Coordinates of C-alpha atoms in Angstrom, one line a residue:
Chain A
X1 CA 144.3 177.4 133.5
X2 CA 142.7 176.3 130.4
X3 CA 144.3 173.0 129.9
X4 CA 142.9 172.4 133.8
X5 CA 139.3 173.3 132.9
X6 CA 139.6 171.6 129.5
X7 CA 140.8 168.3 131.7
X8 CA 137.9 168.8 134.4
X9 CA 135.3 169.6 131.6
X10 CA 136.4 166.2 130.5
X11 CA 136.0 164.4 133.4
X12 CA 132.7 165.5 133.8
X13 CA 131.7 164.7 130.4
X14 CA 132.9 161.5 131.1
X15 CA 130.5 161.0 134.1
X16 CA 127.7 162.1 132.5
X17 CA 128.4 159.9 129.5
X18 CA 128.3 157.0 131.8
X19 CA 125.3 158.0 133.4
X20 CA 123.5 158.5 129.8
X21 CA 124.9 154.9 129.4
X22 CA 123.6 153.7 132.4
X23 CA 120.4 155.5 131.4
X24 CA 120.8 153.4 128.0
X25 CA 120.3 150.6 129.9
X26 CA 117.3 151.2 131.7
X27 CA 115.7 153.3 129.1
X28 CA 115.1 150.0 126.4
X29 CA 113.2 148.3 129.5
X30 CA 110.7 150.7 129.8
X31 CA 110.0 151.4 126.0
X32 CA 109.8 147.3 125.4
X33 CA 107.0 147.2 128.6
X34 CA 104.6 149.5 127.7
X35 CA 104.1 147.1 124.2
X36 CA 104.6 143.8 125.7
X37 CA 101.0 143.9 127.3
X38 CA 99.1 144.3 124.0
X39 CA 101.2 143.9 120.8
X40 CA 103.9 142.2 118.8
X41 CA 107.1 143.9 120.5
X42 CA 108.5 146.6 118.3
X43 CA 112.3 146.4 117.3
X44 CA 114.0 148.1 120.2
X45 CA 114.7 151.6 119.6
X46 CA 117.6 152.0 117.7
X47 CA 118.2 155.8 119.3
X48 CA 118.9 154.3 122.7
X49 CA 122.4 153.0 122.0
X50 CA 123.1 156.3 120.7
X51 CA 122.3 158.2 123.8
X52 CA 125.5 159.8 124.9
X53 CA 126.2 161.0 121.9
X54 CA 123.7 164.0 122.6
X55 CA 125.4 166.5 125.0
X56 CA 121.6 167.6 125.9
X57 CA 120.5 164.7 126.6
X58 CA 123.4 163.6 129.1
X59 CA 122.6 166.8 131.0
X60 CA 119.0 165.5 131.8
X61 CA 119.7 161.8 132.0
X62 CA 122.8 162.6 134.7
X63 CA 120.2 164.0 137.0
X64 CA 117.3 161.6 136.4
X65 CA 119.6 158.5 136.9
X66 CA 120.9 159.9 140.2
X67 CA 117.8 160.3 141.9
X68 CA 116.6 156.8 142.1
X69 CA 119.0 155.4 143.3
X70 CA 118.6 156.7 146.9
X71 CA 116.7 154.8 148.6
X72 CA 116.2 154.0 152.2
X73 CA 118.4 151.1 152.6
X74 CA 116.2 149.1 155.0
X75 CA 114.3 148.5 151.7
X76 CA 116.6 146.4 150.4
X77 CA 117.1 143.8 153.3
X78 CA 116.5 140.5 151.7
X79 CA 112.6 139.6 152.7
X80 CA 112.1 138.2 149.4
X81 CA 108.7 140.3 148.9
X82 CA 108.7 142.2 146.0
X83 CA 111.0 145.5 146.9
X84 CA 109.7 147.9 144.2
X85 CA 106.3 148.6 144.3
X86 CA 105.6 149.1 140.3
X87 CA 102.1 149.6 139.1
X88 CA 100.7 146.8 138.3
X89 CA 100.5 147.7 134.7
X90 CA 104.0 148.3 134.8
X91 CA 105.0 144.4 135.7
X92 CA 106.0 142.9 132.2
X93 CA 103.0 140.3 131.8
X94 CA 105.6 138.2 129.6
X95 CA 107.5 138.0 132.7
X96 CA 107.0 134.5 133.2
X97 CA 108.6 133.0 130.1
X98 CA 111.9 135.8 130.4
X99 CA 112.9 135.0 134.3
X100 CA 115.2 132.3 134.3
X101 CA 114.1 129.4 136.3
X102 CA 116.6 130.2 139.2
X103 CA 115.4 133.6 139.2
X104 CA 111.7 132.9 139.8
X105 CA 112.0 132.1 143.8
X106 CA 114.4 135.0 144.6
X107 CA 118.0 134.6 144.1
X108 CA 121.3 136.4 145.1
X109 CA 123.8 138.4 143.1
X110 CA 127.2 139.8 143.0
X111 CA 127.2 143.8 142.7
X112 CA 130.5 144.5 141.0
X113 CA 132.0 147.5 139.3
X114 CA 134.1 147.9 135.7
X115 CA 135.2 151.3 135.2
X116 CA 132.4 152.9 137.2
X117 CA 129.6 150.4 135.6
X118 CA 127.5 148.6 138.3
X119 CA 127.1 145.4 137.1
X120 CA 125.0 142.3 139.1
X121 CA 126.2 138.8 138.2
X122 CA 123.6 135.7 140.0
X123 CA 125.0 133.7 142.5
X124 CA 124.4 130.6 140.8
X125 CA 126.5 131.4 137.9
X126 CA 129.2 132.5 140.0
X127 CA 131.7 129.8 140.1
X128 CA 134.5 131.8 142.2
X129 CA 136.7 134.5 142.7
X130 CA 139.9 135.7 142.3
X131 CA 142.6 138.0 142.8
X132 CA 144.0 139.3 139.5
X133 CA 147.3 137.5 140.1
X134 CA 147.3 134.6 138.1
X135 CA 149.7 134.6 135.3
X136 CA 147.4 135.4 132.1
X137 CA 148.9 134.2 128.6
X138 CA 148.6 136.0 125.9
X139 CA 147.7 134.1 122.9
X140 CA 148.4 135.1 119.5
X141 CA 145.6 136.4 117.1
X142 CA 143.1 136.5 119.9
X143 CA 140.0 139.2 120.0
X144 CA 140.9 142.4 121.7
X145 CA 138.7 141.8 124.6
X146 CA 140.2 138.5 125.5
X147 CA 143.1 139.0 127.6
X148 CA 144.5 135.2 127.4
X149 CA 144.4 132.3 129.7
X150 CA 144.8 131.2 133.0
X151 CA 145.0 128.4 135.3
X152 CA 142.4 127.7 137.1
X153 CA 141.7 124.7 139.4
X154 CA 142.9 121.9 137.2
X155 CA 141.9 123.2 133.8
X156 CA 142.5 126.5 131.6
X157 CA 140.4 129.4 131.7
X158 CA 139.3 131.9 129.2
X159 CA 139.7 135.5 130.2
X160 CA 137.9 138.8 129.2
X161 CA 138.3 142.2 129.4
X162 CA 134.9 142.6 130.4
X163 CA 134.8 146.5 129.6
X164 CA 135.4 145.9 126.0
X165 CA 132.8 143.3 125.8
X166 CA 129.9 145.6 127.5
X167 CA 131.1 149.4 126.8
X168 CA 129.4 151.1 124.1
X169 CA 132.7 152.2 121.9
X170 CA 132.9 155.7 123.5
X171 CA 133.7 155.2 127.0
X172 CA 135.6 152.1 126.0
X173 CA 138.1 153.9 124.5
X174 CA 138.1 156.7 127.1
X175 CA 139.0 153.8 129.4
X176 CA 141.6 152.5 126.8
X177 CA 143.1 156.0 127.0
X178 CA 142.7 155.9 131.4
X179 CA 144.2 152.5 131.3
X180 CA 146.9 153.0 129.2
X181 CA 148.1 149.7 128.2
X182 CA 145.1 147.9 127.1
X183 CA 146.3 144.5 126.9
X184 CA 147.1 144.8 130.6
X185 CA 145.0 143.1 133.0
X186 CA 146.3 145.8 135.0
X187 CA 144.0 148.4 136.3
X188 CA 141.3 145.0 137.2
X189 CA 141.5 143.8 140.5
X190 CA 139.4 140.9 140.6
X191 CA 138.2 138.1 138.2
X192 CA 134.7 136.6 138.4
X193 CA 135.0 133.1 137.1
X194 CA 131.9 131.8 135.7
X195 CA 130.6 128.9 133.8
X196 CA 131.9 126.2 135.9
X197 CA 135.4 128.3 136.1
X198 CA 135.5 128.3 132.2
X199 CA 135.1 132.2 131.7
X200 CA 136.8 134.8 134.0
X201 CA 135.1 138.3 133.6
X202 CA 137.6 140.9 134.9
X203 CA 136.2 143.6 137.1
X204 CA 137.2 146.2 138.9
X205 CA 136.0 146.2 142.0
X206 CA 133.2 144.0 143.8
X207 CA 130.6 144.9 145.7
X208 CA 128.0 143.2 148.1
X209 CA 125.7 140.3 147.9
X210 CA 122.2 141.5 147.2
X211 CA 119.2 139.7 147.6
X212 CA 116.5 140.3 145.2
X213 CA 112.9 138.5 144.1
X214 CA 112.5 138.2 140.3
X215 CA 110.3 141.0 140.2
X216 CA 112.9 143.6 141.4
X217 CA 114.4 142.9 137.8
X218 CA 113.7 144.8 134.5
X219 CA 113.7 141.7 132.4
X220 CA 114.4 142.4 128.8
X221 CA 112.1 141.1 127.1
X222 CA 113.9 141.0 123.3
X223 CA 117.4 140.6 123.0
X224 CA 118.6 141.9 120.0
X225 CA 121.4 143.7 120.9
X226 CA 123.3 143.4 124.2
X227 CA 122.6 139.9 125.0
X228 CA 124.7 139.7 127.7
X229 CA 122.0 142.0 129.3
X230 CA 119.1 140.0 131.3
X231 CA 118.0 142.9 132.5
X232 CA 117.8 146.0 134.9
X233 CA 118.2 145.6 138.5
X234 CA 115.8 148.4 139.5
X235 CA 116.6 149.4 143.3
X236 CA 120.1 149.0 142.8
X237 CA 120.2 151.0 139.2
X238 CA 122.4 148.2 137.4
X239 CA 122.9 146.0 134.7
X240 CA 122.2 142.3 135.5
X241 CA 124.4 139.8 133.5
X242 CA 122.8 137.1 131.6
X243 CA 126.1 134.7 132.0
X244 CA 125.0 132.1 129.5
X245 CA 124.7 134.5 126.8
X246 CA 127.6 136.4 127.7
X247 CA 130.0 133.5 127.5
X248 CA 127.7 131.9 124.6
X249 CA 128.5 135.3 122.9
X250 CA 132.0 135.0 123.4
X251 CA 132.4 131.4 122.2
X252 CA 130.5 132.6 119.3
X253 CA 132.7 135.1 118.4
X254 CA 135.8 133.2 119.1
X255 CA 134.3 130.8 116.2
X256 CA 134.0 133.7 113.7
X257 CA 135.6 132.9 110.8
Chain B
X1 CA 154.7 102.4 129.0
X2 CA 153.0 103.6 126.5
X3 CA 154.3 105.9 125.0
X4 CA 151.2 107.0 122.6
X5 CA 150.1 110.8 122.5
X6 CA 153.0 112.4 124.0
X7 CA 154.5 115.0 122.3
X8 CA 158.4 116.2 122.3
X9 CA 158.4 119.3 122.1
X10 CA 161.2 122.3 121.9
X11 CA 160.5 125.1 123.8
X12 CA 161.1 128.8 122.6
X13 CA 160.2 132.1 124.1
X14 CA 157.8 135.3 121.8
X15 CA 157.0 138.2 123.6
X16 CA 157.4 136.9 126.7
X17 CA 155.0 134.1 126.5
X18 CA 156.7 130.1 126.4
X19 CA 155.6 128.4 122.6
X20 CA 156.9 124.9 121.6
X21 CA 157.2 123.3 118.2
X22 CA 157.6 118.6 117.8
X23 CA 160.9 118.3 118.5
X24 CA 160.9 115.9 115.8
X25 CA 160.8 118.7 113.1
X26 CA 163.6 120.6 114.4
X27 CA 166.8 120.2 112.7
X28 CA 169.0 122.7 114.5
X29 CA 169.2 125.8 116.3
X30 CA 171.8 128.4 115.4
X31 CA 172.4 131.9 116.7
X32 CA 171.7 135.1 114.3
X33 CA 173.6 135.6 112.0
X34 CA 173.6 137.7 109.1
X35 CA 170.4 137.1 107.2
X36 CA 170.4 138.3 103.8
X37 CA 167.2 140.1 102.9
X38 CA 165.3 139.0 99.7
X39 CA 163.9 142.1 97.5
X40 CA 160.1 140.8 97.0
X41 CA 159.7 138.6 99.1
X42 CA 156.9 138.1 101.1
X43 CA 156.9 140.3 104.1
X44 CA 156.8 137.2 106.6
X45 CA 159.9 136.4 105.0
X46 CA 163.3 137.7 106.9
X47 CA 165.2 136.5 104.0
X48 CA 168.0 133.8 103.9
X49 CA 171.0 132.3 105.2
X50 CA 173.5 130.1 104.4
X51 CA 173.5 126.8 106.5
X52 CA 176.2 125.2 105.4
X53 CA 176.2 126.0 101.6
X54 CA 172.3 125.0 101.8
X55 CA 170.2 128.4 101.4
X56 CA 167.5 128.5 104.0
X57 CA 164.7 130.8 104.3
X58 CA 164.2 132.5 107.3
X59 CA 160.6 133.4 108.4
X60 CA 160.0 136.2 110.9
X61 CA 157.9 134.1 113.9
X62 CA 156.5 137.2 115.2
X63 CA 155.0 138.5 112.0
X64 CA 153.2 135.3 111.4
X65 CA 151.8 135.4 114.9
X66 CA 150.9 139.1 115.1
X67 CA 153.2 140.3 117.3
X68 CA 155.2 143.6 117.1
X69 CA 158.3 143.5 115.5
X70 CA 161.9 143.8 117.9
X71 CA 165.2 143.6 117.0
X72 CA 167.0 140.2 117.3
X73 CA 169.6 140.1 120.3
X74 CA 172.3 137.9 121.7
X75 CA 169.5 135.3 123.1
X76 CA 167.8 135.5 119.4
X77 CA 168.3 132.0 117.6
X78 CA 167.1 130.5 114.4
X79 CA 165.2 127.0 114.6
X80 CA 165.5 125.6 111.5
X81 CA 163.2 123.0 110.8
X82 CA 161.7 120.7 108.5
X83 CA 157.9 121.4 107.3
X84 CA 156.0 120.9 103.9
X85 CA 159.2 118.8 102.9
X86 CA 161.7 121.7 102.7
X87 CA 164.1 123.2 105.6
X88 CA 162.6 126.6 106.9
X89 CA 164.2 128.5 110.0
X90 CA 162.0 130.6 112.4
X91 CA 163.2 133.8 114.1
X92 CA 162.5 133.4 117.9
X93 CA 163.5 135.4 120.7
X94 CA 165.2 132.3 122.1
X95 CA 165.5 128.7 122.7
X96 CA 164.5 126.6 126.5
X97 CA 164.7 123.0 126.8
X98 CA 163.1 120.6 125.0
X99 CA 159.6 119.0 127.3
X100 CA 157.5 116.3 127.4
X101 CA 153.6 116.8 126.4
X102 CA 151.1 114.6 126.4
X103 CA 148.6 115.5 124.1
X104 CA 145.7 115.1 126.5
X105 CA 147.5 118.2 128.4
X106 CA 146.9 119.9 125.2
X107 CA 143.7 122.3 125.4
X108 CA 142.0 123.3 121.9
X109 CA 140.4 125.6 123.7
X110 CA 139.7 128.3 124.6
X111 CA 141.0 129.9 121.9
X112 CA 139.1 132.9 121.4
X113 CA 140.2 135.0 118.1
X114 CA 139.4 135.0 114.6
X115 CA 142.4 136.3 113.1
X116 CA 144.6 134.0 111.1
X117 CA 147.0 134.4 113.9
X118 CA 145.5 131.6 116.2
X119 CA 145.3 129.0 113.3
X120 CA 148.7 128.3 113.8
X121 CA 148.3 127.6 117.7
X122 CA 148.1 123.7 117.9
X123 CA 146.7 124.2 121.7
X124 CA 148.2 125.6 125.0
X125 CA 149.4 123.2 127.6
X126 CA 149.6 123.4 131.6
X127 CA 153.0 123.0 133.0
X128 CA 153.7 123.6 136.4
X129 CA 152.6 127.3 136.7
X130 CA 152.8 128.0 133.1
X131 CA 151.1 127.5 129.8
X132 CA 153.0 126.4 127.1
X133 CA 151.3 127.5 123.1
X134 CA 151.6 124.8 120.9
X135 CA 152.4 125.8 117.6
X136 CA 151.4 123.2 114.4
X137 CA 154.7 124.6 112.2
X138 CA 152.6 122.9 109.0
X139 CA 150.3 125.5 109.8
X140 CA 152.4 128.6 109.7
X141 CA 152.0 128.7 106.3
X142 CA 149.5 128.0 103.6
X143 CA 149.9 126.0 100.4
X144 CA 150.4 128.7 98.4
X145 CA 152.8 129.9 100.7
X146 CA 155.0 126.7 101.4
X147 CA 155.1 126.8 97.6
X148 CA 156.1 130.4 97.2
X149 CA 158.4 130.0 99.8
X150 CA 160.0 126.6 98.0
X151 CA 160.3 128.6 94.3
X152 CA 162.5 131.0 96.2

């Protein structure tokens, strides 16, 4: 009896861990807007990363993440007006140097999931993709979050473990545990290949096509930490992927001494 | 007719995943035999074996490329090659065919990784299905290392 409630304890913790990450995510956004209007950007709060550490906290931010999210879905058909109405104040004034160029007249992205993460990744950087069948090789001395190389078309592709790369280290290695093998593409079902098919981003699961105007997006503002973060996709409560970063990171790292 | 940039290469198999070494440096391949450890000797170092009255040192592959240790079996073989101007034999888990590679089917990249590990990977190349690792056998050691291992 007490091993089961010690395992469904877990389990919950585990969700509202995620949620405080999710949380994370959003919570940066909002503490880098009220600034941007009048002053020099702070450094970004340093206790946001940290979030899920505090089991008080988790209980609050479970609930308040959970609550947005429902919305009346005939909101989100793509018009391409402006889906959230913010106060005005609210609407980052810097907003015009952070949305990308192919952001600025609407665009179109990918929900997709990585261990219960909602994740958006734009159309336009979505090069293809595929069914986690591919033979991956395993390369020697690689980073732990690159899971080898593939074919793809007529050239080789890098791929990631895209939960290592965006997990904050304590729900990564809960999934590690959940996944057992971590080397394993196994447990991914799909790969999102990116950067002209250079970079495949392993996911879970993917989701619909959403269409969204620019200012349905949190842009962040300062990227610090988490580049791989463009920002918050507001309606939809997830993270939108800044692919050039992301890959620009990886290539990056792959060149650490 | 040129036959500029391609690349002979002997295949071998490391957990699981097809490597290949220039054909040109390989002097023979044998089965594994008895290899007689060496007390102090560097840990990548298997130990030795007599090749014909010529002591050869025996380097375990999978320790250089950071990959987990298993027993040698009856596919095992020693590829005893020539590198840094002495004869060194590499542990593999066995031995394919020798291929043809052109070096433009050779990809640097991307070879993501900053352990030492992927300094000895040449390049990977696209066969068929499969991707072949190139591994630059100068490479698998250092200097100091091909000197260490020629004082032995």
């Amino acid at each position: 009896m007490d091993k089961l409630r010690a395992e469904s304890g877990t389990l919950f913790a585990q969700e509202m861990a995620l949620s405080a990450y999710l949380e994370g995510l959003l919570t940066p956004v909002t503490a880098e807007l009220g600034p941007a209007s009048a002053v020099p950007l702070p450094a970004p709060l340093p206790s946001v990363g940290k979030l899920p550490v505090e089991p008080t906290v988790r209980q609050e931010t479970a609930l308040k993440v959970v609550h947005p999210v429902r919305r009346d879905p005939a909101e989100t058909v793509p018009t391409g007006l402006p889906i959230i109405d913010e106060p005005e104040s609210l609407t980052p004034k810097v907003s015009d140097n952070v949305v990308p160029a192919w952001a600025s007249d609407g665009f179109e992205c990918l929900l997709f999931y990585v261990g219960g993460l909602k994740l958006a990744v734009p159309l336009v950087k979505l090069t293809r993709i595929v069914a986690c069948g591919e033979r991956i090789t395993k390369t020697p001395g690689r980073a732990p979050w690159f899971m080898g190389i593939m074919r793809f078309d007529d050239h080789q592709a890098g791929v990631v473990d895209t939960a290592k790369l965006v997990f904050p280290r304590d729900r990564l290695s809960r999934r590690v545990e959940e996944m057992g093998n971590a080397d394993s593409a196994e447990g991914y079902s799909r790969i999102l290949m990116v950067e002209d098919g250079r970079w495949g981003l392993c996911c879970d699961r993917v989701d619909t096509v959403v269409s969204l105007s620019a200012d349905a997006v949190r842009w962040r503002t300062e990227k610090t930490t988490r580049r791989w973060l463009a920002g918050t996709v507001t309606e939809q409560m997830c993270a939108l992927l800044d692919v050039e970063s992301l890959t620009g990171e990886i290539e990056a790292r792959g060149k650490e001494p | 007719m040129s036959k500029v940039d391609e690349l002979q290469c002997v295949t071998f198999f490391l957990s699981g995943e097809v490597y290949a070494l220039d054909v040109m440096r390989v002097q023979e391949v044998l089965r594994v035999g008895e290899i007689s450890p060496v007390p102090g000797a560097p840990e990548y170092v298997l130990g030795i074996i007599n090749l014909r009255g010529n002591v050869v040192t025996v380097i375990d592959a999978r320790q250089r490329l950071g990959l987990e240790f298993t027993e040698p079996d009856d596919s095992s073989r020693i590829i005893v090659l020539e590198a840094a101007g002495q004869d060194v034999g590499i542990l593999v888990d066995g031995v394919a065919e020798v291929v043809r590679i052109r070096q433009d089917e050779i990809d640097p990249s991307p070879s993501v990784g900053n352990e030492e590990a992927a300094r000895y990977i040449h390049g990977v190349a696209s066969r068929d299905k499969e991707l072949i690792i190139v591994v630059d056998v100068e490479k698998l050691l250092n200097e100091e290392e091909w000197a260490e291992l020629a004082a032995m």
